PDB file of C-alpha atoms and ligand atoms in Angstrom:
ATOM      1  CA  MET A  16     -20.093 -53.713  44.995  1.00  0.00           C
ATOM      2  CA  LEU A  17     -19.574 -57.293  46.219  1.00  0.00           C
ATOM      3  CA  THR A  18     -16.205 -58.968  45.722  1.00  0.00           C
ATOM      4  CA  LYS A  19     -16.869 -62.532  46.928  1.00  0.00           C
ATOM      5  CA  ILE A  20     -18.667 -64.658  49.479  1.00  0.00           C
ATOM      6  CA  ASN A  21     -16.586 -64.000  52.592  1.00  0.00           C
ATOM      7  CA  HIS A  22     -18.281 -66.526  54.858  1.00  0.00           C
ATOM      8  CA  ILE A  23     -21.371 -68.517  55.699  1.00  0.00           C
ATOM      9  CA  GLY A  24     -22.559 -68.178  59.288  1.00  0.00           C
ATOM     10  CA  ILE A  25     -23.805 -71.337  60.992  1.00  0.00           C
ATOM     11  CA  ALA A  26     -25.564 -71.225  64.366  1.00  0.00           C
ATOM     12  CA  VAL A  27     -24.389 -73.974  66.722  1.00  0.00           C
ATOM     13  CA  LYS A  28     -25.201 -74.798  70.321  1.00  0.00           C
ATOM     14  CA  SER A  29     -21.586 -75.517  71.202  1.00  0.00           C
ATOM     15  CA  LEU A  30     -18.346 -74.598  69.428  1.00  0.00           C
ATOM     16  CA  ASP A  31     -16.568 -77.397  71.243  1.00  0.00           C
ATOM     17  CA  ASP A  32     -19.031 -79.916  69.819  1.00  0.00           C
ATOM     18  CA  ALA A  33     -19.160 -78.393  66.308  1.00  0.00           C
ATOM     19  CA  ILE A  34     -15.535 -77.503  65.531  1.00  0.00           C
ATOM     20  CA  PRO A  35     -14.153 -81.065  65.261  1.00  0.00           C
ATOM     21  CA  PHE A  36     -16.492 -81.886  62.349  1.00  0.00           C
ATOM     22  CA  TYR A  37     -15.324 -78.908  60.290  1.00  0.00           C
ATOM     23  CA  ARG A  38     -11.653 -78.992  61.344  1.00  0.00           C
ATOM     24  CA  ASP A  39     -10.969 -82.710  61.666  1.00  0.00           C
ATOM     25  CA  ASN A  40     -13.540 -84.457  59.458  1.00  0.00           C
ATOM     26  CA  LEU A  41     -13.850 -81.878  56.670  1.00  0.00           C
ATOM     27  CA  GLY A  42     -10.245 -80.721  57.089  1.00  0.00           C
ATOM     28  CA  MET A  43     -10.855 -76.966  57.146  1.00  0.00           C
ATOM     29  CA  GLU A  44      -8.143 -74.701  58.491  1.00  0.00           C
ATOM     30  CA  PHE A  45      -9.117 -73.492  61.981  1.00  0.00           C
ATOM     31  CA  LYS A  46      -8.467 -69.737  62.223  1.00  0.00           C
ATOM     32  CA  GLY A  47      -9.375 -69.120  65.845  1.00  0.00           C
ATOM     33  CA  ILE A  48     -12.206 -68.048  68.130  1.00  0.00           C
ATOM     34  CA  ASP A  49     -13.330 -64.502  68.783  1.00  0.00           C
ATOM     35  CA  GLU A  50     -16.041 -63.189  71.100  1.00  0.00           C
ATOM     36  CA  VAL A  51     -18.410 -60.464  69.915  1.00  0.00           C
ATOM     37  CA  ALA A  52     -19.817 -59.205  73.233  1.00  0.00           C
ATOM     38  CA  GLU A  53     -22.286 -56.858  71.548  1.00  0.00           C
ATOM     39  CA  GLN A  54     -23.944 -59.808  69.775  1.00  0.00           C
ATOM     40  CA  LYS A  55     -23.479 -62.212  72.692  1.00  0.00           C
ATOM     41  CA  VAL A  56     -21.748 -64.800  70.541  1.00  0.00           C
ATOM     42  CA  ARG A  57     -18.471 -66.661  70.361  1.00  0.00           C
ATOM     43  CA  VAL A  58     -17.348 -67.021  66.782  1.00  0.00           C
ATOM     44  CA  ALA A  59     -15.049 -69.683  65.326  1.00  0.00           C
ATOM     45  CA  MET A  60     -13.658 -69.123  61.825  1.00  0.00           C
ATOM     46  CA  LEU A  61     -12.618 -71.956  59.531  1.00  0.00           C
ATOM     47  CA  GLN A  62     -11.070 -71.332  56.123  1.00  0.00           C
ATOM     48  CA  VAL A  63     -12.195 -73.222  53.028  1.00  0.00           C
ATOM     49  CA  GLY A  64     -10.573 -71.960  49.835  1.00  0.00           C
ATOM     50  CA  GLU A  65     -11.133 -68.201  49.626  1.00  0.00           C
ATOM     51  CA  SER A  66     -14.219 -68.382  51.842  1.00  0.00           C
ATOM     52  CA  LYS A  67     -14.817 -69.152  55.489  1.00  0.00           C
ATOM     53  CA  ILE A  68     -17.309 -70.902  57.677  1.00  0.00           C
ATOM     54  CA  GLU A  69     -18.278 -68.873  60.750  1.00  0.00           C
ATOM     55  CA  LEU A  70     -19.636 -70.965  63.616  1.00  0.00           C
ATOM     56  CA  LEU A  71     -21.752 -68.905  66.008  1.00  0.00           C
ATOM     57  CA  GLU A  72     -22.304 -70.034  69.583  1.00  0.00           C
ATOM     58  CA  PRO A  73     -24.601 -67.932  71.788  1.00  0.00           C
ATOM     59  CA  THR A  74     -23.073 -66.822  75.097  1.00  0.00           C
ATOM     60  CA  SER A  75     -26.436 -65.918  76.635  1.00  0.00           C
ATOM     61  CA  ASP A  76     -30.076 -67.006  76.357  1.00  0.00           C
ATOM     62  CA  ASP A  77     -31.035 -63.544  75.097  1.00  0.00           C
ATOM     63  CA  SER A  78     -28.431 -63.608  72.304  1.00  0.00           C
ATOM     64  CA  PRO A  79     -29.998 -63.190  68.831  1.00  0.00           C
ATOM     65  CA  VAL A  80     -28.308 -66.480  67.874  1.00  0.00           C
ATOM     66  CA  ALA A  81     -29.865 -68.227  70.899  1.00  0.00           C
ATOM     67  CA  ARG A  82     -33.277 -67.002  69.742  1.00  0.00           C
ATOM     68  CA  PHE A  83     -32.508 -68.201  66.199  1.00  0.00           C
ATOM     69  CA  ILE A  84     -31.613 -71.704  67.461  1.00  0.00           C
ATOM     70  CA  GLU A  85     -34.722 -71.806  69.633  1.00  0.00           C
ATOM     71  CA  LYS A  86     -36.904 -70.966  66.643  1.00  0.00           C
ATOM     72  CA  ASN A  87     -35.153 -72.823  63.814  1.00  0.00           C
ATOM     73  CA  GLY A  88     -32.706 -75.215  65.418  1.00  0.00           C
ATOM     74  CA  ALA A  89     -28.983 -75.112  64.677  1.00  0.00           C
ATOM     75  CA  GLY A  90     -28.107 -74.501  61.040  1.00  0.00           C
ATOM     76  CA  ILE A  91     -27.307 -71.888  58.404  1.00  0.00           C
ATOM     77  CA  HIS A  92     -27.826 -68.444  59.928  1.00  0.00           C
ATOM     78  CA  HIS A  93     -26.500 -65.928  57.401  1.00  0.00           C
ATOM     79  CA  LEU A  94     -24.542 -65.361  54.220  1.00  0.00           C
ATOM     80  CA  ALA A  95     -21.779 -62.732  54.218  1.00  0.00           C
ATOM     81  CA  TYR A  96     -20.582 -60.929  51.111  1.00  0.00           C
ATOM     82  CA  GLU A  97     -17.307 -59.055  51.157  1.00  0.00           C
ATOM     83  CA  VAL A  98     -17.338 -55.409  50.109  1.00  0.00           C
ATOM     84  CA  VAL A  99     -14.472 -52.949  49.657  1.00  0.00           C
ATOM     85  CA  ASP A 100     -16.333 -49.976  51.159  1.00  0.00           C
ATOM     86  CA  ILE A 101     -19.104 -50.877  53.586  1.00  0.00           C
ATOM     87  CA  VAL A 102     -20.279 -47.297  54.104  1.00  0.00           C
ATOM     88  CA  ALA A 103     -20.741 -46.898  50.351  1.00  0.00           C
ATOM     89  CA  ALA A 104     -22.480 -50.297  50.116  1.00  0.00           C
ATOM     90  CA  ILE A 105     -24.968 -49.381  52.881  1.00  0.00           C
ATOM     91  CA  ALA A 106     -25.594 -46.001  51.228  1.00  0.00           C
ATOM     92  CA  LYS A 107     -26.276 -47.644  47.855  1.00  0.00           C
ATOM     93  CA  LEU A 108     -28.689 -50.237  49.252  1.00  0.00           C
ATOM     94  CA  THR A 109     -30.491 -47.653  51.391  1.00  0.00           C
ATOM     95  CA  ALA A 110     -30.815 -45.348  48.361  1.00  0.00           C
ATOM     96  CA  ASP A 111     -32.236 -48.327  46.418  1.00  0.00           C
ATOM     97  CA  GLY A 112     -34.896 -48.721  49.111  1.00  0.00           C
ATOM     98  CA  VAL A 113     -33.494 -51.972  50.553  1.00  0.00           C
ATOM     99  CA  ARG A 114     -34.356 -52.409  54.223  1.00  0.00           C
ATOM    100  CA  MET A 115     -31.266 -52.643  56.438  1.00  0.00           C
ATOM    101  CA  ILE A 116     -30.922 -53.880  60.017  1.00  0.00           C
ATOM    102  CA  ASP A 117     -27.737 -51.823  60.347  1.00  0.00           C
ATOM    103  CA  VAL A 118     -27.623 -48.397  58.764  1.00  0.00           C
ATOM    104  CA  GLN A 119     -24.175 -47.863  60.315  1.00  0.00           C
ATOM    105  CA  PRO A 120     -21.376 -50.442  60.162  1.00  0.00           C
ATOM    106  CA  ARG A 121     -20.575 -52.212  63.417  1.00  0.00           C
ATOM    107  CA  SER A 122     -17.666 -54.306  64.619  1.00  0.00           C
ATOM    108  CA  GLY A 123     -17.709 -57.934  63.533  1.00  0.00           C
ATOM    109  CA  ALA A 124     -15.476 -60.828  64.497  1.00  0.00           C
ATOM    110  CA  HIS A 125     -11.811 -60.903  63.502  1.00  0.00           C
ATOM    111  CA  GLY A 126     -11.363 -57.194  62.832  1.00  0.00           C
ATOM    112  CA  THR A 127     -14.165 -56.721  60.306  1.00  0.00           C
ATOM    113  CA  ARG A 128     -16.821 -54.047  59.869  1.00  0.00           C
ATOM    114  CA  ILE A 129     -20.214 -55.538  59.141  1.00  0.00           C
ATOM    115  CA  ALA A 130     -23.816 -54.578  58.440  1.00  0.00           C
ATOM    116  CA  PHE A 131     -26.876 -56.783  58.068  1.00  0.00           C
ATOM    117  CA  VAL A 132     -29.568 -56.404  55.443  1.00  0.00           C
ATOM    118  CA  HIS A 133     -33.046 -57.094  56.812  1.00  0.00           C
ATOM    119  CA  PRO A 134     -34.224 -60.615  55.823  1.00  0.00           C
ATOM    120  CA  LYS A 135     -37.488 -59.086  54.522  1.00  0.00           C
ATOM    121  CA  GLY A 136     -35.369 -57.174  51.996  1.00  0.00           C
ATOM    122  CA  SER A 137     -33.296 -60.200  50.984  1.00  0.00           C
ATOM    123  CA  ASN A 138     -35.699 -63.073  50.290  1.00  0.00           C
ATOM    124  CA  GLY A 139     -35.615 -64.467  53.790  1.00  0.00           C
ATOM    125  CA  VAL A 140     -31.825 -64.901  53.792  1.00  0.00           C
ATOM    126  CA  LEU A 141     -30.115 -62.931  56.525  1.00  0.00           C
ATOM    127  CA  THR A 142     -27.440 -61.151  54.489  1.00  0.00           C
ATOM    128  CA  GLU A 143     -24.276 -59.603  55.895  1.00  0.00           C
ATOM    129  CA  LEU A 144     -21.984 -57.110  54.242  1.00  0.00           C
ATOM    130  CA  CYS A 145     -18.440 -57.483  55.484  1.00  0.00           C
ATOM    131  CA  GLN A 146     -15.430 -55.223  55.034  1.00  0.00           C
ATOM    132  CA  ILE A 147     -11.997 -56.498  56.001  1.00  0.00           C
ATOM    133  CA  GLY A 148     -10.191 -54.116  58.336  1.00  0.00           C
ATOM    134  CA  GLN A 149     -11.458 -51.152  60.328  1.00  0.00           C
TER     135      GLN A 149
HETATM  136 CO1   CO B  26     -20.943 -63.265  59.766  1.00  0.00          CO
END
């Protein structure tokens, strides 16, 4: 069902402050910034090998990422696994009794379709399924 780790999501207070560390100090390839209005975040993608780092900056105080930072501080927010067929992946997990946040795929950054597994169903790790393309 899963093909690889697509990205690791990291909550940051400011993309402008965070990007130079990943791009300039660690030397990752900067792939651009996208805004996901529905989630009230700006998202920067940086490529490292076949995986990416997704930096998440809240655009509003009531953004889920803003609430995460308030509670936990900046840091690792979620782990995203790539799937070929996200609808089939959601159906399998739901049939297995795994609790999902998203029972329908929604639009992610950079032209992806995503769905989150509930952290209670995934050992406290917010887990994203991610399909490339619409
Ligand atoms: Co993500």
